[in-house]
Amino acid sequence: MTDTTNQHPVSTSAGDEAATLPTTYTPADVEGELYERWVERGYFSADAKSDKPPFTIVIPPPNVTGSLHLGHAFEHTLIDALVRRKRMQGYEALWQPGMDHAGIATQNVVERELAKEGKSRHDLGREAFVERVWKWKAESGGQISGQMRRLGDGVDWSRERFTMDEGLSQAVQTIFKKLFDDELIYRAERIINWCPRCLTAISDIEVEYQDDDGELVSIRYGEGENSIVVATTRAETMLGDTAVAVHPEDERYKHLVGTEIELPLTGRRIPIVADAHVDPEFGTGAVKVTPAHDPNDFEIGQRHGLPNIAVMDEHAVITVHGPFLGLDRLEARSAIVAALRAEGRIVAEKRPYVHSVGHCSRCKTTIEPRLSMQWWVKVGPLAKAAGDAVRDGKVKIHPQEMEKRYFDWVDNLHDWCISRQLWWGHRIPVWYGPNGEVVCVGPDEQPPAGEGWHQDTDVLDTWFSSGLWPFSTLGWPEQTESLAKFYPNSVLVTGYDILFFWVARMMMFGLYAMDGTPPFHTIALHGMVRDQNGKKMSKSFGNVVNPLDWMDKYGSDALRFTLARGANPGVDVPIGEDWVQAARNFANKIWNATRFALMNGATVEGPLPAPEELTAADRWILSRLNSTVAEVDGLYEDYQFSKLSEALYHFAWDEVFDWYVELSKTTLAKGGPQADAARRVLGEVLDVTLRLLHPIVPFVTETLWTTLTGAESVVIADWPKDSGFRDAAAEAEIATLQQVVTEVRRFRTDQGLKPGQRVPAALELDGTALAAHEDAIRSLLRLTAPEEGFSATASLPVAGATVSLDLSGTIDVAAERKRLAKDLAAAEKEKAQTTAKLGNEAFLAKAPDEVVAKIKGRQEAAEADIARITAQLAALPQG
């Protein structure tokens, strides 16, 4: 009926097994010990020589400077669930761990340490500074590894890699050389994002945009009829203007195109050019062009052959024009505006002017667009291949609606600046000779030596090495067994926020280096973790949560289940502490129900009894169990973590624990063959349910499953299979029983009876599907048998049966009639109002469909309330 593919050792006494479980579950008592046992036994190790089919996922490598945050915990929970399930399904599952060297972040950490000693990296020199960083990495880096263990990450620690280790460094040098030789890497002067604090170019993903209060000043260039007004938020850059641009079709300025105009404060004359990039509807329709300090201006400058005049150095200090020489950019801004104002050049000023400004994500300094000589990857052919791989179906993006965002990015990708002016990172393998020679050196080649030869001082963007992650971690460029076995990855699980950066780079490099084979078959994108109100987590908002605090308080399983339960594909995940507490309660429920089952002899020994030897409740739960296995399997294949978690939660809590365990109590109390069958079914259901739950809540399920089965570990147990057993008749029969119990429970609650209060009752069940369930109904509803003198004061007809109760002395009938009459009047008023609206043709003609549907829903709810309350009034004792 359910495919029990594991052969469990025969347990001793189930009661004895239950006795080994504490009465309450305390996560801290088991989690650390269990995890270390799993690692020591090699459960997470992947064997490249295995004949099992491979399943591979890489960890998005966290920064060596980082610590576990909720985003990590969320992503790792989803990956771990996938990997644990595949391992149980018989795959050779590899979850590849490792860390990123995080160039800027790590260099900043060590530089701050040096600053405390009154030193800078320049005091040490490059070689000594890099040695200092390696020392810091050995002593303090990578605390996230220990935190991953706390969470339960089933990674293969024996394969842990670091983007600066020897093997990955060889991969970086190899692909740089290959790209260089294929003329896909070049050196050129372009506009880049520059951090004046970190003194390096930074990538787009390292720029954080926020609304800042600035100023917008409108400046008049030229005199009289030939003057023109431009507006800017960065007045200091006007010292480097080399043109004013207008739209070619703008009639206001056509007579000025091709003429020259004087640039205020400088005495230089600059041309007025026509360029389609200019928006004639924005501002005055004229823009200042500063090619050395703005990416759009640089492109205009290239089209019109304009000179590039840099007016700031690497520290954002003004380097031209005497009066402002040596001023910081912000000081210069005020000074230049004042000077222009004194000349009568300021036409308008707006303060504050709120606009989006880029900041360095590491040090929060305002970034400066800067013309700089850098190394670039020519992404055109690489990006086309990355786009085609998705269009051709080689790689699937999930959810599919994210494909458009992917194409919008890769189809419009600009060449990638890969050089960074840092000391920590992969140094660019290019040597320059005394006579202008440029030599790129591969990993097996000796660099040129001799007087005048020197290596490029820059290092590569961190994303360059992490872009190789899916194959460099497997030994590439060597043709290793691991590479042959585990490449390409099966799926990449990552946030949609780095779809454009890390994902696109892996796609480009994987297809390029691996002969057109993409790095993964599927890209499964998830959203961002937010607070319970849907707000972004930020230190400035005071809503950042340390996941370790919640794990300490509620256990790792509780945090994992909460995160998985909120994970809809590509959608942000709100999370609050009360949700983690509810997940802890679920873990406790699993614990208590399993402990009860063990104390009552639940067993996995021997085959399941034949269906004819089972009660309807037994057949019902086995039918529902198989349906749940099939449902969960389908949802896993579609990466629907939220839905599969909900399915498991409601099956385990609602159907197994709240119904089947309770129904089995009656059968167990009677003894005999049916009680023995129930013990076996109860063992089967718990065995399969715990295995289904294991990938998401590994710790509590490991403890309970090994106690139940006596087997080694659920980590290496077989994943349940749907045997195909279904019993529609048993499901319908138990559904009827549930209807009766639910209706009578509601009635009891409405009458103010306490849950445990026993009430005399007569049951008329003959001729219904409920005839065999009288004992269970009485047990579930706390109904005693009628004694001599029994007089029914309330009768409830439900599902063809009648439940008659003697409520004399248990309620205040008059007060209850008054309360119900008030509720009935309210329901009838609601029905009258909604009926009137729905009968109004003029209203229906104008009202939106969703409004009409809402009113219909209110009408149906009112009708249901009227029927329910009327039945309750009729059931009350007379008099």
Coordinates of N, CA, C and O in Angstrom, one line a residue, residues 687-747:
D687 N 6.7 6.3 10.0 CA 7.9 6.0 9.2 C 8.0 6.9 8.0 O 8.9 7.7 7.7
V688 N 6.9 6.8 7.2 CA 6.9 7.5 5.9 C 6.8 9.1 6.1 O 7.5 9.8 5.5
T689 N 6.0 9.5 7.1 CA 5.8 10.9 7.4 C 7.1 11.5 7.8 O 7.5 12.6 7.4
L690 N 7.8 10.8 8.7 CA 9.1 11.4 9.2 C 10.1 11.4 8.0 O 10.9 12.4 8.0
R691 N 10.1 10.5 7.1 CA 11.0 10.5 6.0 C 10.6 11.7 5.0 O 11.5 12.4 4.5
L692 N 9.3 11.9 4.9 CA 8.9 13.0 4.0 C 9.3 14.4 4.6 O 9.6 15.3 3.9
L693 N 9.3 14.5 5.9 CA 9.6 15.7 6.6 C 11.1 15.9 6.8 O 11.5 17.1 6.9
H694 N 11.9 14.9 6.7 CA 13.3 15.0 7.0 C 14.0 16.0 6.3 O 14.8 16.8 6.9
P695 N 13.9 16.2 4.9 CA 14.7 17.2 4.2 C 14.5 18.6 4.8 O 15.5 19.4 4.7
I696 N 13.4 18.9 5.3 CA 13.1 20.3 5.8 C 13.4 20.4 7.3 O 14.0 21.4 7.8
V697 N 13.1 19.4 8.1 CA 13.3 19.4 9.6 C 14.2 18.2 9.9 O 13.7 17.2 10.4
P698 N 15.5 18.2 9.6 CA 16.3 17.0 9.7 C 16.6 16.5 11.1 O 16.8 15.3 11.3
F699 N 16.7 17.4 12.1 CA 17.1 17.0 13.4 C 16.1 16.2 14.2 O 16.3 15.1 14.7
V700 N 14.9 16.7 14.3 CA 13.8 16.0 15.1 C 13.4 14.7 14.4 O 13.2 13.7 15.0
T701 N 13.4 14.7 13.0 CA 13.0 13.5 12.3 C 14.1 12.4 12.5 O 13.8 11.3 12.5
E702 N 15.4 12.8 12.5 CA 16.4 11.8 12.7 C 16.3 11.2 14.0 O 16.3 9.9 14.2
T703 N 16.0 11.9 15.1 CA 15.9 11.4 16.4 C 14.7 10.4 16.5 O 14.8 9.3 17.0
L704 N 13.6 10.8 16.0 CA 12.4 10.0 16.1 C 12.4 8.8 15.2 O 12.0 7.7 15.6
W705 N 12.9 9.0 13.9 CA 12.9 7.9 13.0 C 13.8 6.8 13.4 O 13.5 5.6 13.3
T706 N 15.0 7.1 13.9 CA 15.9 6.1 14.3 C 15.4 5.4 15.5 O 15.6 4.1 15.7
T707 N 14.7 6.1 16.4 CA 14.1 5.4 17.6 C 12.9 4.5 17.1 O 12.8 3.4 17.7
L708 N 12.1 5.0 16.2 CA 11.0 4.2 15.7 C 11.4 2.9 15.0 O 10.9 1.8 15.2
T709 N 12.5 3.1 14.1 CA 12.8 2.0 13.2 C 14.0 1.1 13.7 O 14.2 0.0 13.3
G710 N 14.8 1.7 14.6 CA 16.1 1.0 14.9 C 17.1 1.0 13.8 O 18.2 0.4 14.0
A711 N 16.9 1.7 12.7 CA 17.8 1.8 11.6 C 18.9 2.9 11.9 O 18.8 3.6 12.8
E712 N 19.9 2.9 11.0 CA 21.1 3.7 11.2 C 20.8 5.2 11.2 O 21.1 6.0 12.1
S713 N 20.2 5.7 10.1 CA 19.9 7.1 10.0 C 18.9 7.4 8.9 O 18.9 6.7 7.8
V714 N 18.0 8.3 9.1 CA 17.1 8.7 8.1 C 17.8 9.5 6.9 O 17.3 9.5 5.8
V715 N 19.0 10.0 7.2 CA 19.7 10.7 6.1 C 20.0 9.8 5.0 O 19.9 10.2 3.8
I716 N 20.2 8.5 5.2 CA 20.5 7.6 4.2 C 19.4 6.6 3.9 O 19.5 5.6 3.3
A717 N 18.2 6.9 4.5 CA 17.0 6.1 4.3 C 16.5 6.3 2.8 O 16.9 7.3 2.2
D718 N 15.6 5.4 2.4 CA 15.1 5.6 1.1 C 13.9 6.6 1.1 O 13.1 6.6 2.1
W719 N 13.8 7.4 0.1 CA 12.7 8.3 0.0 C 11.4 7.5 -0.3 O 11.4 6.6 -1.1
P720 N 10.3 7.8 0.3 CA 9.1 7.1 0.1 C 8.6 7.2 -1.3 O 8.8 8.2 -2.0
K721 N 7.9 6.1 -1.7 CA 7.3 6.1 -3.1 C 5.8 5.8 -2.9 O 5.4 5.1 -2.0
D722 N 5.1 6.4 -3.9 CA 3.7 6.2 -3.9 C 3.4 4.8 -4.5 O 3.7 4.6 -5.7
S723 N 2.8 3.9 -3.7 CA 2.5 2.6 -4.2 C 1.3 2.5 -5.1 O 1.1 1.5 -5.8
G724 N 0.6 3.6 -5.1 CA -0.7 3.6 -5.9 C -1.9 3.2 -5.1 O -3.0 3.3 -5.7
F725 N -1.7 2.8 -3.9 CA -2.9 2.4 -3.1 C -3.8 3.6 -2.8 O -3.3 4.6 -2.3
R726 N -5.1 3.5 -3.2 CA -6.1 4.5 -2.8 C -7.3 3.8 -2.4 O -7.6 2.7 -2.9
D727 N -8.1 4.3 -1.5 CA -9.3 3.7 -1.0 C -10.3 4.9 -0.9 O -10.5 5.5 0.2
A728 N -11.0 5.1 -2.0 CA -12.0 6.2 -2.0 C -13.1 6.0 -1.0 O -13.6 7.0 -0.4
A729 N -13.6 4.7 -0.9 CA -14.7 4.4 0.0 C -14.3 4.7 1.5 O -15.0 5.3 2.2
A730 N -13.0 4.3 1.9 CA -12.6 4.6 3.2 C -12.4 6.1 3.4 O -12.8 6.6 4.5
E731 N -11.9 6.8 2.4 CA -11.8 8.3 2.6 C -13.1 8.9 2.7 O -13.3 9.9 3.6
A732 N -14.2 8.5 2.0 CA -15.5 9.0 2.1 C -16.1 8.7 3.5 O -16.7 9.6 4.1
E733 N -15.8 7.5 4.0 CA -16.4 7.1 5.3 C -15.8 7.9 6.4 O -16.5 8.4 7.3
I734 N -14.5 8.1 6.4 CA -13.8 8.9 7.4 C -14.2 10.4 7.3 O -14.3 11.1 8.3
A735 N -14.4 10.8 6.1 CA -14.8 12.2 5.9 C -16.2 12.4 6.5 O -16.5 13.5 7.1
T736 N -17.1 11.4 6.4 CA -18.4 11.6 7.1 C -18.3 11.6 8.6 O -18.9 12.4 9.3
L737 N -17.4 10.7 9.1 CA -17.1 10.7 10.6 C -16.6 12.1 11.0 O -17.0 12.6 12.0
Q738 N -15.7 12.6 10.2 CA -15.1 13.9 10.6 C -16.1 15.0 10.6 O -16.1 15.9 11.4
Q739 N -17.1 14.9 9.6 CA -18.2 15.9 9.5 C -19.0 15.9 10.8 O -19.4 16.9 11.4
V740 N -19.4 14.7 11.2 CA -20.2 14.5 12.4 C -19.5 15.1 13.6 O -20.0 15.9 14.4
V741 N -18.2 14.7 13.8 CA -17.5 15.1 15.0 C -17.2 16.6 15.0 O -17.4 17.3 16.0
T742 N -17.0 17.1 13.8 CA -16.7 18.6 13.7 C -18.0 19.4 14.0 O -17.9 20.4 14.7
E743 N -19.1 18.9 13.5 CA -20.4 19.6 13.7 C -20.8 19.6 15.2 O -21.2 20.6 15.8
V744 N -20.6 18.4 15.8 CA -21.0 18.3 17.2 C -20.0 19.1 18.1 O -20.4 19.7 19.1
R745 N -18.8 19.1 17.7 CA -17.8 19.9 18.5 C -18.1 21.4 18.4 O -18.1 22.1 19.4
R746 N -18.5 21.8 17.2 CA -18.9 23.2 17.0 C -20.1 23.5 17.9 O -20.2 24.6 18.6
F747 N -21.1 22.6 17.9 CA -22.3 22.8 18.7 C -21.9 22.9 20.2 O -22.4 23.8 20.9

